[in-house]
Amino acid sequence: MANTNPARGMRDFLPADIRKRNYVIGIIKQVYESYGFEPLETPSVENLETLTGKYGEEGNQLIFKILKRGEKLDINDKELADTALRYDLTVPFSRVVANYKNDLPKYFKRYQIQPVWRADRPAKGRYREFYQCDVDAIGSTSMIVEAELISAVCEVLKRLGFDDFVVRINNRELLREMLNASGIAENLQTDALVAIDKLDKVGAEGVLKEFNERGIATESGNRIMDLFATLERSANPETLAELEKFIGNKTESLQKLTQILSLANNPNIKIDASLARGLSYYTGAIMEINVSDLVGSLAGGGRYDGLIGMFGKDQIPACGFSIGLERIIVVMTERGMFPPELQTNSADVFITIWNNESIAESLKLAHELRQNGLRVTVYPEVDKLAKQFKYASAINVPYVCVVGENELAEDKVTVKNLANGEQETVERRKIAEYLANKISS
Amino acid sequence: MANTNPARGMRDFLPADIRKRNYVIGIIKQVYESYGFEPLETPSVENLETLTGKYGEEGNQLIFKILKRGEKLDINDKELADTALRYDLTVPFSRVVANYKNDLPKYFKRYQIQPVWRADRPAKGRYREFYQCDVDAIGSTSMIVEAELISAVCEVLKRLGFDDFVVRINNRELLREMLNASGIAENLQTDALVAIDKLDKVGAEGVLKEFNERGIATESGNRIMDLFATLERSANPETLAELEKFIGNKTESLQKLTQILSLANNPNIKIDASLARGLSYYTGAIMEINVSDLVGSLAGGGRYDGLIGMFGKDQIPACGFSIGLERIIVVMTERGMFPPELQTNSADVFITIWNNESIAESLKLAHELRQNGLRVTVYPEVDKLAKQFKYASAINVPYVCVVGENELAEDKVTVKNLANGEQETVERRKIAEYLANKISS
């Protein structure tokens, strides 16, 4: 027999799953639009060259490539694929900005909610296809952009019912300055960031071990890890003061961080000097949102002033934030945060079929009720009435209509409320109004 | 410089495109739900074995395969890919039904709106990634299913504003009976159907030529093509009578066709005895919807009682209909069918930035207006006011707010209506109500 499971790392979504997903996506869209972001979508498939070299050492290896077709195939690996599946939404968006520059406003703000694919080893809660919900603003280097992005994403989380999240913030430039002050040579700093990015997973010991493997002097490594340890529990003003002392200067990146804190004016924001973010395209502020009961982040983002310039001749500054749909749903499900009124049935009204001759009447009734805004399902067969009622109850439809011989003769419809068993016979011409009132009440 | 175009056969969708797409998808969802169909989604990537052998000779070749990752690669073509991109929504749905049989109701009705990928040669209006909007009902062989599916799809088209479409209907069994009556041997009938499927594109001459190439006797070929020519302009009752005469018997498939016509009770339906549909999995009724100004169909579907049984041990009857989103949008755009009120701007209110010290006040105002349901965008920089107004006008936002020194001192906000140039200074505490009234009126 055929294997009917979804492919490795992939998932099927049954109606109850989709209703949850659509609920969350609906709120995300609504909030993003209230901030003036406009919808945009890019194709699932990109030219391979668009994606390679944008995501750092790990990312390049996790891109799903698409096999070239028949006649073009060559044994040489390089020639086997020239397209690949979207790995994130930021790189395709940057390509789009470079391509349609003249059609877009200078300070274009877009949101994009689409799946991405990564050839990660599947694990609990980690899939090879997952949705990202991105907001990005291009054209300005002002910290108003960072403040508005943080505000938009926090508003999404609040409307979904989260009140305990932490927005960790840092700056890539500032990290470089910390690494310089620690005495880590410039040519080792990208390696150092890759190691620091794993701090949450492997702990300080693990990072120091990787520093060592990557040839970073123990003394320098200890210096920066000691700084992180010192700052771990300190409040933002204290952290800013300590960082200024450590670097020896109130640098532009420190000033920017200070300005974001002031403009965003949000008690959930905490400077985390060790936050590195894996993707290689970030150039300034970096952000990540966490809750205590989830390993990994609910959202992440940052400034990438150099990425669009990799596609077009103009260097256009940009900053973005991305919400991970699946992680939001995992936490909301575990915490029971979905509203109890989230629709759980397929229809408001169930119409039975009395006999072969009455089918047309049942379908006509269904049509009329639908025109009146009701969701109506029709039993698809001529069958025992008891069986039809049992089925209506099993699929959780609240009202069942019978158009039988008596009803047809008297121009009436019998309606049963399955919740309380009450049954009424209603005039045919009043049935739509009767049911619409029942359903809306 | 990098190539910034989308990959071959792929498309980027800017905000105006997405708004059109979301408008159409919104109506499709609403109608499908009013018929009791429930949402379901499947992954973009399927095991290759799930897809191969389901779509007929052409389909197999148009499947996009995904390259296996590094260590597993082998020169042998067969081993280069074991997964592929979704080619339609029907085959993955059939796999899902087989896999989750115990979790689904017996007469499960689902809708699914997702992209599919086909390695077709790109041409005007033909893309390699496109959306299908499917409704399918499983579990019943009753013609109530066909009637309801046709009704649902017609209702979608009507609500979108179409009034001139034709629902062509035929039956695969009936086609076999016609081929038998024409004297075409059983082992040549699949070939004959492939040729007949091209009738719209290549004309009767072309089909007869292909019959010849495929070894079908000229006399038999002429006989069936003469039948099609005779029936081309005849009304449904006449067609049914002619077919009965041609086959020599009122077969079950003829009876089913008669019953669908009677139950659907829809003047747009026309029997087309030459309709074949390309996909190989159809077993009974087949349908296609056309308008005169589009080559190809707006929607297509049919009964596939054998497909689910290819995945599970139970043979479950099923029937479905699929709307092609892109084609709907092409015709609606050409005919100017989109409502003029389709939202075209990114925000209701534009908030200017007076100076560095007032940024926080502008952001606070934006937050407050958003909490009151308004879509608000903030200019991201400290800049000349005239430049900010010019930008607001360029991106088509109707109301601009200024929170300058005077306004701050007097606890007021200046509001300008860009359409008529009117300007008012409103008390700060009344501004949300003031703008909400303006926008909703």
CSV table of C-alpha atoms in Angstrom, one decimal, chain A:
chain,number,residue,atom,x,y,z
A,1,MET,CA,0.0,0.0,0.0
A,2,ALA,CA,1.2,3.5,-0.7
A,3,ASN,CA,2.8,5.7,1.9
A,4,THR,CA,0.2,8.3,2.8
A,5,ASN,CA,2.2,10.3,5.3
A,6,PRO,CA,3.3,13.8,4.3
A,7,ALA,CA,6.9,13.9,3.0
A,8,ARG,CA,9.7,14.2,5.7
A,9,GLY,CA,9.4,17.4,7.7
A,10,MET,CA,6.1,18.4,6.0
A,11,ARG,CA,2.7,18.7,7.5
A,12,ASP,CA,-1.0,18.4,6.4
A,13,PHE,CA,-3.4,20.8,8.0
A,14,LEU,CA,-6.9,19.6,8.7
A,15,PRO,CA,-9.8,22.1,9.1
A,16,ALA,CA,-9.3,22.6,12.8
A,17,ASP,CA,-5.6,23.5,12.2
A,18,ILE,CA,-6.4,25.9,9.3
A,19,ARG,CA,-9.0,27.7,11.5
A,20,LYS,CA,-6.3,28.4,14.1
A,21,ARG,CA,-3.8,29.4,11.5
A,22,ASN,CA,-6.3,31.7,9.8
A,23,TYR,CA,-7.3,33.3,13.1
A,24,VAL,CA,-3.6,34.2,13.8
A,25,ILE,CA,-2.9,35.3,10.3
A,26,GLY,CA,-6.0,37.5,10.3
A,27,ILE,CA,-4.9,39.4,13.4
A,28,ILE,CA,-1.3,39.7,12.0
A,29,LYS,CA,-2.7,41.2,8.7
A,30,GLN,CA,-5.0,43.6,10.5
A,31,VAL,CA,-2.3,44.9,12.8
A,32,TYR,CA,0.3,45.2,10.0
A,33,GLU,CA,-2.2,47.1,7.8
A,34,SER,CA,-3.1,49.4,10.7
A,35,TYR,CA,0.6,50.4,10.6
A,36,GLY,CA,0.5,51.2,6.9
A,37,PHE,CA,2.2,48.1,5.6
A,38,GLU,CA,1.1,46.9,2.2
A,39,PRO,CA,0.7,43.3,1.1
A,40,LEU,CA,3.3,41.8,-1.3
A,41,GLU,CA,4.1,38.3,-2.4
A,42,THR,CA,7.0,36.7,-4.2
A,43,PRO,CA,7.2,33.3,-6.0
A,44,SER,CA,8.1,30.1,-4.1
A,45,VAL,CA,10.9,29.5,-6.6
A,46,GLU,CA,13.9,31.8,-7.0
A,47,ASN,CA,17.0,31.7,-9.2
A,48,LEU,CA,19.6,29.9,-7.2
A,49,GLU,CA,22.0,32.8,-7.5
A,50,THR,CA,19.5,35.1,-5.8
A,51,LEU,CA,19.6,33.0,-2.6
A,52,THR,CA,23.2,31.8,-2.3
A,53,GLY,CA,25.7,33.8,-0.3
A,54,LYS,CA,23.0,35.7,1.6
A,55,TYR,CA,22.4,33.5,4.7
A,56,GLY,CA,25.8,32.7,6.1
A,57,GLU,CA,27.6,29.4,6.3
A,58,GLU,CA,24.7,27.3,7.7
A,59,GLY,CA,22.0,28.8,5.5
A,60,ASN,CA,23.7,28.0,2.2
A,61,GLN,CA,23.5,24.3,3.0
A,62,LEU,CA,19.9,24.3,4.0
A,63,ILE,CA,18.5,25.6,0.7
A,64,PHE,CA,16.2,23.2,-1.2
A,65,LYS,CA,17.3,23.1,-4.9
A,66,ILE,CA,15.0,22.2,-7.7
A,67,LEU,CA,16.2,19.6,-10.2
A,68,LYS,CA,16.7,20.9,-13.8
A,69,ARG,CA,14.5,19.2,-16.3
A,70,GLY,CA,15.4,16.3,-18.6
A,71,GLU,CA,17.5,17.5,-21.5
A,72,LYS,CA,19.5,20.0,-19.5
A,73,LEU,CA,20.8,17.5,-16.9
A,74,ASP,CA,24.5,17.1,-16.3
A,75,ILE,CA,26.4,15.0,-13.9
A,76,ASN,CA,28.2,18.0,-12.5
A,77,ASP,CA,26.4,19.0,-9.3
A,78,LYS,CA,26.7,22.7,-10.1
A,79,GLU,CA,24.6,22.1,-13.2
A,80,LEU,CA,21.9,20.0,-11.6
A,81,ALA,CA,19.9,23.0,-10.3
A,82,ASP,CA,19.6,26.6,-11.1
A,83,THR,CA,16.5,27.4,-9.1
A,84,ALA,CA,15.6,26.8,-5.4
A,85,LEU,CA,12.8,27.2,-2.9
A,86,ARG,CA,12.5,30.4,-1.0
A,87,TYR,CA,14.5,30.3,2.2
A,88,ASP,CA,13.2,33.4,3.8
A,89,LEU,CA,11.1,36.4,2.8
A,90,THR,CA,13.8,39.1,3.2
A,91,VAL,CA,16.1,38.2,0.4
A,92,PRO,CA,13.3,37.8,-2.2
A,93,PHE,CA,11.9,41.1,-1.0
A,94,SER,CA,15.3,42.8,-1.5
A,95,ARG,CA,15.4,41.5,-5.0
A,96,VAL,CA,11.9,42.8,-5.7
A,97,VAL,CA,12.8,46.3,-4.3
A,98,ALA,CA,15.9,46.3,-6.7
A,99,ASN,CA,13.7,45.2,-9.6
A,100,TYR,CA,10.7,47.4,-9.2
A,101,LYS,CA,12.5,50.4,-7.6
A,102,ASN,CA,10.7,52.9,-9.9
A,103,ASP,CA,7.2,51.5,-9.1
A,104,LEU,CA,7.6,51.6,-5.4
A,105,PRO,CA,7.4,54.6,-3.0
A,106,LYS,CA,10.7,55.8,-1.5
A,107,TYR,CA,9.7,54.6,2.0
A,108,PHE,CA,7.9,51.5,0.9
A,109,LYS,CA,6.5,49.4,3.8
A,110,ARG,CA,5.4,45.9,3.0
A,111,TYR,CA,4.1,42.8,4.8
A,112,GLN,CA,4.4,39.3,3.4
A,113,ILE,CA,2.9,36.1,4.9
A,114,GLN,CA,4.2,33.1,3.0
A,115,PRO,CA,5.8,29.7,3.5
A,116,VAL,CA,9.6,29.2,3.4
A,117,TRP,CA,11.6,26.0,3.1
A,118,ARG,CA,14.7,24.9,4.9
A,119,ALA,CA,16.3,21.5,4.7
A,120,ASP,CA,16.8,21.3,8.5
A,121,ARG,CA,16.8,18.0,10.2
A,122,PRO,CA,13.1,17.7,11.3
A,123,ALA,CA,12.5,17.6,15.0
A,124,LYS,CA,9.7,18.3,17.4
A,125,GLY,CA,8.2,21.7,16.4
A,126,ARG,CA,10.8,22.1,13.6
A,127,TYR,CA,9.5,21.6,10.1
A,128,ARG,CA,10.9,21.9,6.6
A,129,GLU,CA,8.1,24.1,5.4
A,130,PHE,CA,6.9,26.9,7.7
A,131,TYR,CA,5.3,30.3,7.5
A,132,GLN,CA,6.9,33.6,8.1
A,133,CYS,CA,4.9,36.8,8.7
A,134,ASP,CA,7.3,39.7,7.8
A,135,VAL,CA,7.1,43.4,8.0
A,136,ASP,CA,9.8,45.5,6.4
A,137,ALA,CA,10.3,49.2,5.7
A,138,ILE,CA,12.8,50.5,3.2
A,139,GLY,CA,14.4,53.8,2.4
A,140,SER,CA,15.2,55.3,5.8
A,141,THR,CA,18.1,54.9,8.2
A,142,SER,CA,16.1,56.6,11.0
A,143,MET,CA,15.4,54.7,14.2
A,144,ILE,CA,11.7,55.7,13.8
A,145,VAL,CA,11.7,52.6,11.6
A,146,GLU,CA,13.0,50.2,14.2
A,147,ALA,CA,10.6,51.8,16.8
A,148,GLU,CA,7.5,51.3,14.6
A,149,LEU,CA,8.5,47.8,13.6
A,150,ILE,CA,8.9,46.7,17.3
A,151,SER,CA,5.6,48.5,18.1
A,152,ALA,CA,3.8,46.6,15.3
A,153,VAL,CA,5.0,43.2,16.3
A,154,CYS,CA,4.3,43.8,20.0
A,155,GLU,CA,0.8,44.9,19.1
A,156,VAL,CA,0.3,41.6,17.2
A,157,LEU,CA,1.4,39.6,20.2
A,158,LYS,CA,-0.8,41.7,22.6
A,159,ARG,CA,-3.9,41.2,20.4
A,160,LEU,CA,-3.2,37.5,20.3
A,161,GLY,CA,-3.2,37.6,24.1
A,162,PHE,CA,0.5,37.5,24.9
A,163,ASP,CA,1.6,39.7,27.9
A,164,ASP,CA,4.8,38.1,29.0
A,165,PHE,CA,7.1,38.4,26.1
A,166,VAL,CA,10.6,40.0,26.1
A,167,VAL,CA,11.9,41.9,23.1
A,168,ARG,CA,15.7,41.4,23.2
A,169,ILE,CA,17.6,44.0,21.2
A,170,ASN,CA,21.2,44.5,20.2
A,171,ASN,CA,23.2,46.0,17.3
A,172,ARG,CA,25.6,44.2,14.9
A,173,GLU,CA,27.9,47.2,14.8
A,174,LEU,CA,27.9,47.3,18.6
A,175,LEU,CA,28.8,43.6,18.7
A,176,ARG,CA,31.8,44.3,16.4
A,177,GLU,CA,32.8,47.1,18.8
A,178,MET,CA,32.5,44.7,21.8
A,179,LEU,CA,34.6,42.1,19.9
A,180,ASN,CA,37.2,44.8,19.1
A,181,ALA,CA,37.3,45.9,22.7
A,182,SER,CA,37.8,42.2,23.7
A,183,GLY,CA,40.8,42.0,21.4
A,184,ILE,CA,39.3,39.6,18.9
A,185,ALA,CA,40.9,40.3,15.5
A,186,GLU,CA,38.6,41.4,12.7
A,187,ASN,CA,39.2,38.4,10.5
A,188,LEU,CA,37.9,36.2,13.4
A,189,GLN,CA,34.8,38.3,14.2
A,190,THR,CA,32.4,36.6,11.8
A,191,ASP,CA,33.5,33.2,13.4
A,192,ALA,CA,33.0,34.7,16.8
A,193,LEU,CA,29.5,35.8,16.0
A,194,VAL,CA,28.5,32.4,14.7
A,195,ALA,CA,29.7,30.9,18.0
A,196,ILE,CA,28.0,33.6,20.1
A,197,ASP,CA,24.7,33.0,18.2
A,198,LYS,CA,24.7,29.5,19.8
A,199,LEU,CA,24.9,30.8,23.4
A,200,ASP,CA,21.2,30.0,24.2
A,201,LYS,CA,21.7,26.4,23.0
A,202,VAL,CA,25.2,25.5,24.2
A,203,GLY,CA,25.8,27.9,27.1
A,204,ALA,CA,29.0,29.9,27.8
A,205,GLU,CA,31.1,26.8,28.1
A,206,GLY,CA,30.0,25.7,24.6
A,207,VAL,CA,30.7,29.1,23.1
A,208,LEU,CA,34.2,29.3,24.7
A,209,LYS,CA,34.9,25.8,23.3
A,210,GLU,CA,33.9,26.9,19.8
A,211,PHE,CA,36.0,30.1,20.2
A,212,ASN,CA,39.0,27.9,20.9
A,213,GLU,CA,38.3,25.6,17.9
A,214,ARG,CA,38.0,28.7,15.7
A,215,GLY,CA,41.4,30.0,16.9
A,216,ILE,CA,40.2,32.9,19.1
A,217,ALA,CA,42.6,33.7,22.0
A,218,THR,CA,41.3,32.4,25.3
A,219,GLU,CA,41.8,35.7,27.0
A,220,SER,CA,39.8,37.7,24.4
A,221,GLY,CA,37.1,35.0,24.5
A,222,ASN,CA,36.8,35.2,28.3
A,223,ARG,CA,36.7,38.9,28.2
A,224,ILE,CA,33.6,39.1,26.1
A,225,MET,CA,31.8,36.2,27.8
A,226,ASP,CA,32.5,37.8,31.1
A,227,LEU,CA,30.9,41.0,29.8
A,228,PHE,CA,27.8,39.0,28.7
A,229,ALA,CA,27.6,37.4,32.1
A,230,THR,CA,27.8,40.7,33.9
A,231,LEU,CA,25.1,42.3,31.8
A,232,GLU,CA,22.7,39.3,31.8
A,233,ARG,CA,20.5,40.6,34.6
A,234,SER,CA,21.2,44.3,34.4
A,235,ALA,CA,18.5,46.9,33.5
A,236,ASN,CA,18.8,48.8,30.2
A,237,PRO,CA,20.3,52.1,31.5
A,238,GLU,CA,22.9,50.1,33.5
A,239,THR,CA,23.7,48.0,30.4
A,240,LEU,CA,24.2,51.1,28.2
A,241,ALA,CA,26.6,52.6,30.8
A,242,GLU,CA,28.5,49.3,31.1
A,243,LEU,CA,28.8,48.9,27.3
A,244,GLU,CA,30.1,52.5,27.0
A,245,LYS,CA,32.7,51.8,29.6
A,246,PHE,CA,33.7,48.5,28.0
A,247,ILE,CA,34.0,50.0,24.5
A,248,GLY,CA,35.5,53.2,25.9
A,249,ASN,CA,33.2,55.5,23.9
A,250,LYS,CA,29.6,56.4,23.3
A,251,THR,CA,29.6,55.1,19.8
A,252,GLU,CA,26.9,55.7,17.1
A,253,SER,CA,25.6,52.2,17.6
A,254,LEU,CA,25.2,52.8,21.3
A,255,GLN,CA,23.4,56.1,20.6
A,256,LYS,CA,21.1,54.3,18.1
A,257,LEU,CA,20.2,51.7,20.7
A,258,THR,CA,19.5,54.4,23.2
A,259,GLN,CA,17.2,56.2,20.7
A,260,ILE,CA,15.2,53.0,19.8
A,261,LEU,CA,14.6,52.4,23.5
A,262,SER,CA,13.4,56.0,23.9
A,263,LEU,CA,11.1,56.0,20.8
A,264,ALA,CA,9.7,52.6,21.3
A,265,ASN,CA,8.9,53.4,24.9
A,266,ASN,CA,8.0,49.8,25.6
A,267,PRO,CA,8.7,48.1,29.0
A,268,ASN,CA,9.1,44.7,27.2
A,269,ILE,CA,12.3,45.7,25.5
A,270,LYS,CA,15.6,44.5,27.0
A,271,ILE,CA,19.1,45.0,25.7
A,272,ASP,CA,20.8,41.7,25.3
A,273,ALA,CA,24.5,42.4,24.4
A,274,SER,CA,25.0,38.7,23.4
A,275,LEU,CA,22.2,38.6,20.9
A,276,ALA,CA,23.8,37.8,17.5
A,277,ARG,CA,21.1,36.4,15.1
A,278,GLY,CA,22.3,33.8,12.7
A,279,LEU,CA,21.6,35.4,9.3
A,280,SER,CA,24.6,37.2,7.8
A,281,TYR,CA,22.8,40.1,6.1
A,282,TYR,CA,22.1,42.2,9.3
A,283,THR,CA,24.1,45.5,9.6
A,284,GLY,CA,22.6,47.4,12.5
A,285,ALA,CA,19.8,46.8,15.1
A,286,ILE,CA,18.9,43.2,15.7
A,287,MET,CA,15.8,42.1,17.6
A,288,GLU,CA,14.3,38.8,18.9
A,289,ILE,CA,11.2,38.1,20.9
A,290,ASN,CA,11.0,35.3,23.4
A,291,VAL,CA,8.6,33.8,25.9
A,292,SER,CA,9.9,31.6,28.8
A,293,ASP,CA,8.0,28.5,27.8
A,294,LEU,CA,9.4,28.3,24.2
A,295,VAL,CA,13.0,27.3,23.2
A,296,GLY,CA,13.7,29.6,20.3
A,297,SER,CA,12.1,32.9,19.4
A,298,LEU,CA,8.5,34.0,18.4
A,299,ALA,CA,9.9,36.7,16.1
A,300,GLY,CA,13.2,38.1,15.0
A,301,GLY,CA,14.5,40.8,12.8
A,302,GLY,CA,16.9,43.6,12.2
A,303,ARG,CA,18.4,46.2,9.9
A,304,TYR,CA,20.0,45.1,6.7
A,305,ASP,CA,21.3,48.2,4.9
A,306,GLY,CA,23.6,46.3,2.6
A,307,LEU,CA,21.3,43.6,1.2
A,308,ILE,CA,19.3,45.5,-1.5
A,309,GLY,CA,22.5,46.9,-2.9
A,310,MET,CA,23.6,43.3,-3.6
A,311,PHE,CA,20.8,43.2,-6.2
A,312,GLY,CA,20.7,46.7,-7.7
A,313,LYS,CA,23.0,49.6,-8.3
A,314,ASP,CA,21.4,51.7,-5.5
A,315,GLN,CA,22.2,50.9,-1.8
A,316,ILE,CA,18.8,51.2,-0.1
A,317,PRO,CA,18.6,51.0,3.7
A,318,ALA,CA,16.0,48.6,5.1
A,319,CYS,CA,14.8,47.0,8.4
A,320,GLY,CA,12.4,44.2,9.1
A,321,PHE,CA,10.8,41.9,11.6
A,322,SER,CA,9.5,38.4,11.1
A,323,ILE,CA,6.9,36.5,13.2
A,324,GLY,CA,7.1,32.7,13.1
A,325,LEU,CA,3.5,31.5,12.6
A,326,GLU,CA,4.1,27.9,13.8
A,327,ARG,CA,5.8,28.9,17.0
A,328,ILE,CA,3.0,31.3,17.9
A,329,ILE,CA,0.5,28.5,17.3
A,330,VAL,CA,2.4,26.0,19.4
A,331,VAL,CA,2.5,28.4,22.4
A,332,MET,CA,-1.1,29.5,22.0
A,333,THR,CA,-2.3,25.9,21.8
A,334,GLU,CA,-0.3,24.8,24.8
A,335,ARG,CA,-1.5,27.8,26.8
A,336,GLY,CA,-5.1,27.5,25.6
A,337,MET,CA,-5.1,31.0,24.2
A,338,PHE,CA,-7.4,30.4,21.2
A,339,PRO,CA,-10.9,32.0,21.7
A,340,PRO,CA,-13.5,29.4,22.6
A,341,GLU,CA,-15.8,30.9,19.9
A,342,LEU,CA,-13.3,29.9,17.1
A,343,GLN,CA,-15.6,28.3,14.6
A,344,THR,CA,-15.5,24.5,14.9
A,345,ASN,CA,-18.3,23.3,12.5
A,346,SER,CA,-18.7,23.2,8.8
A,347,ALA,CA,-22.2,24.7,8.6
A,348,ASP,CA,-25.1,26.4,10.4
A,349,VAL,CA,-27.8,24.3,8.8
A,350,PHE,CA,-28.0,20.7,7.6
A,351,ILE,CA,-30.6,19.8,5.0
A,352,THR,CA,-31.8,16.2,4.8
A,353,ILE,CA,-33.0,14.4,1.7
A,354,TRP,CA,-36.4,12.8,2.0
A,355,ASN,CA,-36.6,10.8,-1.2
A,356,ASN,CA,-35.5,10.9,-4.9
A,357,GLU,CA,-38.3,13.1,-5.9
A,358,SER,CA,-37.6,15.7,-3.2
A,359,ILE,CA,-33.9,16.2,-3.9
A,360,ALA,CA,-34.5,19.3,-6.1
A,361,GLU,CA,-36.6,20.9,-3.3
A,362,SER,CA,-33.8,20.3,-0.7
A,363,LEU,CA,-31.2,21.9,-3.1
A,364,LYS,CA,-33.5,24.8,-3.7
A,365,LEU,CA,-33.9,25.4,0.0
A,366,ALA,CA,-30.2,25.2,0.4
A,367,HIS,CA,-29.6,27.8,-2.3
A,368,GLU,CA,-32.1,30.2,-0.7
A,369,LEU,CA,-30.6,29.9,2.8
A,370,ARG,CA,-27.1,30.5,1.4
A,371,GLN,CA,-28.3,33.6,-0.4
A,372,ASN,CA,-29.4,34.8,3.1
A,373,GLY,CA,-25.8,34.4,4.4
A,374,LEU,CA,-26.2,31.0,6.1
A,375,ARG,CA,-23.6,28.2,5.7
A,376,VAL,CA,-25.6,25.2,4.5
A,377,THR,CA,-24.6,21.6,3.9
A,378,VAL,CA,-26.9,19.1,2.2
A,379,TYR,CA,-26.8,15.4,2.9
A,380,PRO,CA,-25.6,13.8,-0.3
A,381,GLU,CA,-27.8,10.7,-0.5
A,382,VAL,CA,-31.3,9.4,-0.2
A,383,ASP,CA,-31.0,7.6,3.2
A,384,LYS,CA,-32.9,6.8,6.4
A,385,LEU,CA,-33.8,10.0,8.2
A,386,ALA,CA,-32.4,8.8,11.5
A,387,LYS,CA,-29.1,8.2,9.8
A,388,GLN,CA,-29.0,11.7,8.4
A,389,PHE,CA,-29.8,13.2,11.8
A,390,LYS,CA,-27.0,11.1,13.4
A,391,TYR,CA,-24.6,12.3,10.8
A,392,ALA,CA,-25.6,16.0,11.3
A,393,SER,CA,-25.0,15.6,15.0
A,394,ALA,CA,-21.6,13.9,14.4
A,395,ILE,CA,-20.4,16.8,12.2
A,396,ASN,CA,-21.8,19.3,14.8
A,397,VAL,CA,-24.2,21.3,12.7
A,398,PRO,CA,-26.7,23.0,15.0
A,399,TYR,CA,-30.0,23.0,12.9
A,400,VAL,CA,-31.4,20.3,10.7
A,401,CYS,CA,-34.1,20.9,8.1
A,402,VAL,CA,-36.5,18.3,6.8
A,403,VAL,CA,-38.4,18.8,3.6
A,404,GLY,CA,-40.6,15.7,3.6
A,405,GLU,CA,-43.9,14.8,1.9
A,406,ASN,CA,-46.0,16.5,4.6
A,407,GLU,CA,-43.9,19.6,4.5
A,408,LEU,CA,-44.0,19.8,0.8
A,409,ALA,CA,-47.8,19.4,0.8
A,410,GLU,CA,-48.2,22.1,3.4
A,411,ASP,CA,-45.4,24.4,2.0
A,412,LYS,CA,-43.5,24.2,5.3
A,413,VAL,CA,-40.1,23.0,6.6
A,414,THR,CA,-39.5,21.2,9.8
A,415,VAL,CA,-36.5,22.5,11.8
A,416,LYS,CA,-34.8,20.7,14.6
A,417,ASN,CA,-32.3,22.3,17.0
A,418,LEU,CA,-29.9,19.5,17.8
A,419,ALA,CA,-28.6,21.1,20.9
A,420,ASN,CA,-31.9,21.1,22.8
A,421,GLY,CA,-33.9,18.7,20.7
A,422,GLU,CA,-36.6,21.3,20.0
A,423,GLN,CA,-38.5,21.0,16.8
A,424,GLU,CA,-40.6,23.5,14.9
A,425,THR,CA,-42.5,23.5,11.7
A,426,VAL,CA,-42.0,26.8,9.9
A,427,GLU,CA,-43.7,28.3,6.8
A,428,ARG,CA,-41.5,27.8,3.8
A,429,ARG,CA,-41.4,31.5,2.9
A,430,LYS,CA,-40.3,32.4,6.5
A,431,ILE,CA,-37.7,29.8,6.9
A,432,ALA,CA,-34.7,31.9,5.8
A,433,GLU,CA,-35.5,34.6,8.3
A,434,TYR,CA,-36.3,32.1,11.0
A,435,LEU,CA,-32.9,30.4,10.7
A,436,ALA,CA,-30.9,33.6,10.2
A,437,ASN,CA,-32.4,34.9,13.5
A,438,LYS,CA,-31.6,31.6,15.3
A,439,ILE,CA,-28.0,31.6,14.0
A,440,SER,CA,-27.2,35.2,14.7
A,441,SER,CA,-28.6,35.0,18.3
